[in-house]
Tab-separated table of C-alpha atoms in Angstrom:
chain	number	residue	atom	x	y	z
A	179	MET	CA	-46.978	-19.863	-53.203
A	180	ASN	CA	-48.221	-21.420	-56.638
A	181	ASP	CA	-47.671	-25.593	-57.019
A	182	THR	CA	-44.557	-25.540	-59.040
A	183	ASP	CA	-43.117	-23.439	-56.352
A	184	ALA	CA	-44.661	-25.745	-53.478
A	185	VAL	CA	-42.861	-29.198	-55.192
A	186	ALA	CA	-39.540	-26.864	-56.103
A	187	ARG	CA	-39.423	-25.826	-52.549
A	188	GLU	CA	-40.677	-29.791	-51.524
A	189	GLN	CA	-37.585	-30.620	-53.358
A	190	ALA	CA	-34.957	-28.641	-51.912
A	191	VAL	CA	-35.882	-29.316	-48.201
A	192	THR	CA	-36.172	-33.210	-49.228
A	193	ASP	CA	-31.952	-32.021	-50.846
A	194	PHE	CA	-30.744	-30.157	-47.910
A	195	MET	CA	-32.198	-32.869	-45.380
A	196	ARG	CA	-29.901	-36.143	-47.460
A	197	ALA	CA	-27.532	-33.434	-47.674
A	198	GLY	CA	-26.948	-32.975	-43.872
A	199	ARG	CA	-27.028	-36.472	-43.028
A	200	GLU	CA	-24.411	-37.264	-45.622
A	201	SER	CA	-22.434	-34.506	-44.218
A	202	SER	CA	-23.283	-35.644	-40.072
A	203	ARG	CA	-22.451	-38.964	-41.700
A	204	LEU	CA	-18.989	-38.331	-43.284
A	205	SER	CA	-18.014	-35.330	-40.358
A	206	VAL	CA	-18.017	-38.711	-37.597
A	207	MET	CA	-16.436	-41.034	-39.372
A	208	PHE	CA	-13.564	-38.204	-39.909
A	209	ARG	CA	-13.444	-37.807	-36.124
A	210	HIS	CA	-12.876	-40.790	-35.756
A	211	ALA	CA	-10.499	-41.532	-38.063
A	212	ALA	CA	-8.377	-37.845	-36.775
A	213	ALA	CA	-8.738	-39.601	-33.215
A	214	ALA	CA	-7.883	-42.770	-33.823
A	215	ARG	CA	-4.576	-41.152	-35.607
A	216	LEU	CA	-4.228	-38.935	-32.256
A	217	GLY	CA	-4.753	-41.839	-30.157
A	218	LEU	CA	-7.711	-40.462	-28.148
A	219	THR	CA	-11.227	-41.104	-28.223
A	220	VAL	CA	-13.913	-38.922	-30.596
A	221	THR	CA	-15.366	-37.288	-27.158
A	222	ASP	CA	-11.177	-36.311	-26.001
A	223	MET	CA	-11.294	-34.932	-29.084
A	224	GLU	CA	-14.456	-32.482	-28.489
A	225	CYS	CA	-13.346	-31.419	-25.160
A	226	LEU	CA	-9.894	-30.281	-26.704
A	227	ASP	CA	-12.278	-28.530	-29.545
A	228	PHE	CA	-14.060	-27.260	-26.701
A	229	LEU	CA	-10.755	-26.026	-24.532
A	230	MET	CA	-9.193	-24.481	-27.986
A	231	ASP	CA	-12.337	-21.878	-28.161
A	232	THR	CA	-12.147	-21.125	-24.335
A	233	GLY	CA	-8.432	-21.868	-23.463
A	234	ALA	CA	-9.389	-23.199	-20.002
A	235	ALA	CA	-12.467	-24.539	-18.546
A	236	THR	CA	-13.596	-26.039	-15.118
A	237	ALA	CA	-14.148	-30.178	-15.295
A	238	GLY	CA	-17.750	-29.255	-14.310
A	239	GLN	CA	-18.195	-27.169	-17.548
A	240	LEU	CA	-16.201	-29.812	-19.809
A	241	ALA	CA	-18.658	-32.717	-18.139
A	242	GLU	CA	-21.960	-30.089	-19.419
A	243	GLN	CA	-20.641	-29.714	-22.970
A	244	THR	CA	-19.220	-33.595	-23.509
A	245	ASN	CA	-22.876	-34.417	-21.393
A	246	LEU	CA	-19.989	-37.233	-19.511
A	247	THR	CA	-20.290	-37.652	-16.103
A	248	THR	CA	-18.244	-36.040	-13.268
A	249	GLY	CA	-16.623	-39.704	-13.236
A	250	ALA	CA	-16.128	-40.041	-16.815
A	251	ILE	CA	-14.709	-37.017	-17.193
A	252	THR	CA	-12.125	-37.050	-14.696
A	253	SER	CA	-11.231	-40.289	-16.217
A	254	MET	CA	-10.871	-38.074	-19.884
A	255	ILE	CA	-8.608	-35.130	-18.092
A	256	ARG	CA	-6.485	-37.324	-16.726
A	257	ARG	CA	-6.187	-39.673	-19.647
A	258	LEU	CA	-5.438	-36.083	-22.338
A	259	GLU	CA	-3.155	-34.713	-19.324
A	260	ARG	CA	-1.300	-38.350	-20.060
A	261	ALA	CA	-1.001	-37.278	-23.494
A	262	GLY	CA	-0.085	-34.071	-22.729
A	263	TYR	CA	-2.609	-31.970	-24.240
A	264	VAL	CA	-3.561	-30.550	-21.033
A	265	THR	CA	-2.780	-29.446	-17.553
A	266	ALA	CA	-5.263	-29.783	-14.757
A	267	GLU	CA	-4.821	-28.045	-11.858
A	268	ARG	CA	-6.439	-27.016	-8.442
A	269	ASP	CA	-8.906	-23.721	-8.977
A	270	PRO	CA	-6.505	-21.306	-6.413
A	271	ALA	CA	-9.944	-19.640	-5.462
A	272	ASP	CA	-11.827	-22.897	-4.835
A	273	ARG	CA	-9.810	-26.082	-4.087
A	274	ARG	CA	-12.962	-28.090	-4.668
A	275	ARG	CA	-12.529	-27.300	-8.735
A	276	VAL	CA	-9.911	-28.291	-11.204
A	277	ILE	CA	-9.014	-26.037	-14.062
A	278	VAL	CA	-8.037	-27.617	-17.539
A	279	THR	CA	-6.091	-25.580	-19.794
A	280	LEU	CA	-4.756	-26.791	-23.663
A	281	VAL	CA	-0.905	-27.105	-23.725
A	282	PRO	CA	-0.614	-25.016	-27.057
A	283	GLN	CA	2.521	-27.150	-27.829
A	284	ARG	CA	0.833	-30.348	-28.107
A	285	ILE	CA	-2.284	-28.555	-29.919
A	286	GLU	CA	-0.213	-28.001	-32.713
A	287	ASP	CA	0.185	-32.175	-33.599
A	288	GLY	CA	-3.827	-31.833	-34.012
A	289	THR	CA	-3.783	-29.102	-35.716
A	290	ARG	CA	-0.817	-30.342	-38.137
A	291	LEU	CA	-3.678	-32.881	-38.830
A	292	TYR	CA	-6.176	-30.762	-39.688
A	293	ALA	CA	-4.391	-28.541	-41.900
A	294	SER	CA	-6.019	-30.591	-45.681
A	295	TYR	CA	-8.409	-30.119	-44.024
A	296	GLY	CA	-8.749	-26.256	-43.714
A	297	THR	CA	-7.254	-25.701	-47.326
A	298	ALA	CA	-9.953	-27.561	-48.394
A	299	ILE	CA	-12.418	-25.388	-46.536
A	300	ASN	CA	-11.406	-22.466	-47.418
A	301	GLU	CA	-11.462	-23.596	-51.144
A	302	VAL	CA	-14.961	-23.837	-50.353
A	303	LEU	CA	-15.138	-20.426	-49.296
A	304	SER	CA	-13.911	-18.366	-51.392
A	305	ARG	CA	-16.291	-19.691	-54.609
A	306	HIS	CA	-19.149	-18.106	-51.849
A	307	SER	CA	-19.752	-14.368	-51.400
A	308	THR	CA	-19.166	-12.935	-47.958
A	309	GLU	CA	-22.643	-13.111	-47.653
A	310	GLU	CA	-23.286	-16.218	-48.144
A	311	ILE	CA	-20.494	-17.423	-45.986
A	312	ARG	CA	-22.463	-15.382	-42.991
A	313	LEU	CA	-25.503	-17.197	-44.146
A	314	LEU	CA	-24.007	-20.341	-43.907
A	315	ALA	CA	-22.659	-19.627	-40.472
A	316	ARG	CA	-26.115	-18.665	-39.021
A	317	HIS	CA	-27.084	-21.667	-40.809
A	318	TYR	CA	-24.953	-23.496	-38.273
A	319	GLU	CA	-25.769	-21.456	-34.778
A	320	GLU	CA	-29.165	-22.338	-35.645
A	321	MET	CA	-28.233	-26.443	-36.226
A	322	SER	CA	-26.392	-25.593	-32.732
A	323	ASP	CA	-29.623	-24.558	-30.819
A	324	VAL	CA	-31.905	-26.954	-32.693
A	325	TYR	CA	-29.686	-30.095	-31.507
A	326	ARG	CA	-28.980	-28.439	-27.727
A	327	ALA	CA	-32.494	-28.564	-27.402
A	328	GLN	CA	-32.812	-32.522	-28.845
A	329	LEU	CA	-30.193	-33.402	-26.359
A	330	ALA	CA	-31.833	-31.392	-23.595
A	331	THR	CA	-34.758	-33.328	-24.929
A	332	LEU	CA	-32.889	-36.919	-25.351
A	333	GLY	CA	-31.908	-36.496	-21.786
A	334	SER	CA	-34.643	-35.936	-19.992
A	335	ASP	CA	-37.815	-37.982	-19.434
A	336	GLU	CA	-40.223	-36.608	-22.233
A	337	SER	CA	-38.102	-37.925	-24.948
A	338	PRO	CA	-40.088	-39.836	-27.030
A	339	VAL	CA	-39.680	-43.685	-27.754
A	340	ALA	CA	-40.851	-45.852	-30.658
A	341	GLU	CA	-42.525	-49.084	-28.924
A	342	ASP	CA	-41.365	-51.670	-31.877
A	343	ALA	CA	-37.369	-50.314	-30.540
A	344	PRO	CA	-35.433	-53.359	-29.969
A	345	SER	CA	-34.677	-53.430	-26.141
A	346	ARG	CA	-30.765	-53.716	-25.306
């Protein structure tokens, strides 16, 4: 790689990192606004999103997906039940487990809230080739792997902490 290519690559990486941070920041803000509109927390929304992919899950699986304690998951499930988004029933095969299932009719409220977002995303994707969309999907999958690894590191005692970080 010549110097011109190295400089161009360094700038491209810098631009990518900046765009990624901005996209992440805006995604967090959007999720908070959408959750507030539905009277939910962002974690509630993430739980519902996971259930939209799986249809149903045990409380333990939800705890793993959201990184919440079993007590916090129990509170969230009760909150989502009261709001009508999920049902929670004992697993007939193992009465100690609770199976949480989406209530499809209630999920339609969230679907309507996200409709304009979906339309805007489809407009963006319409300007890209199938191969470019596959690249973007692969990028998201690879970034998800990075996030999972970083979450595991942050959850371990091996996570580095800045010495000058303020204590709380």
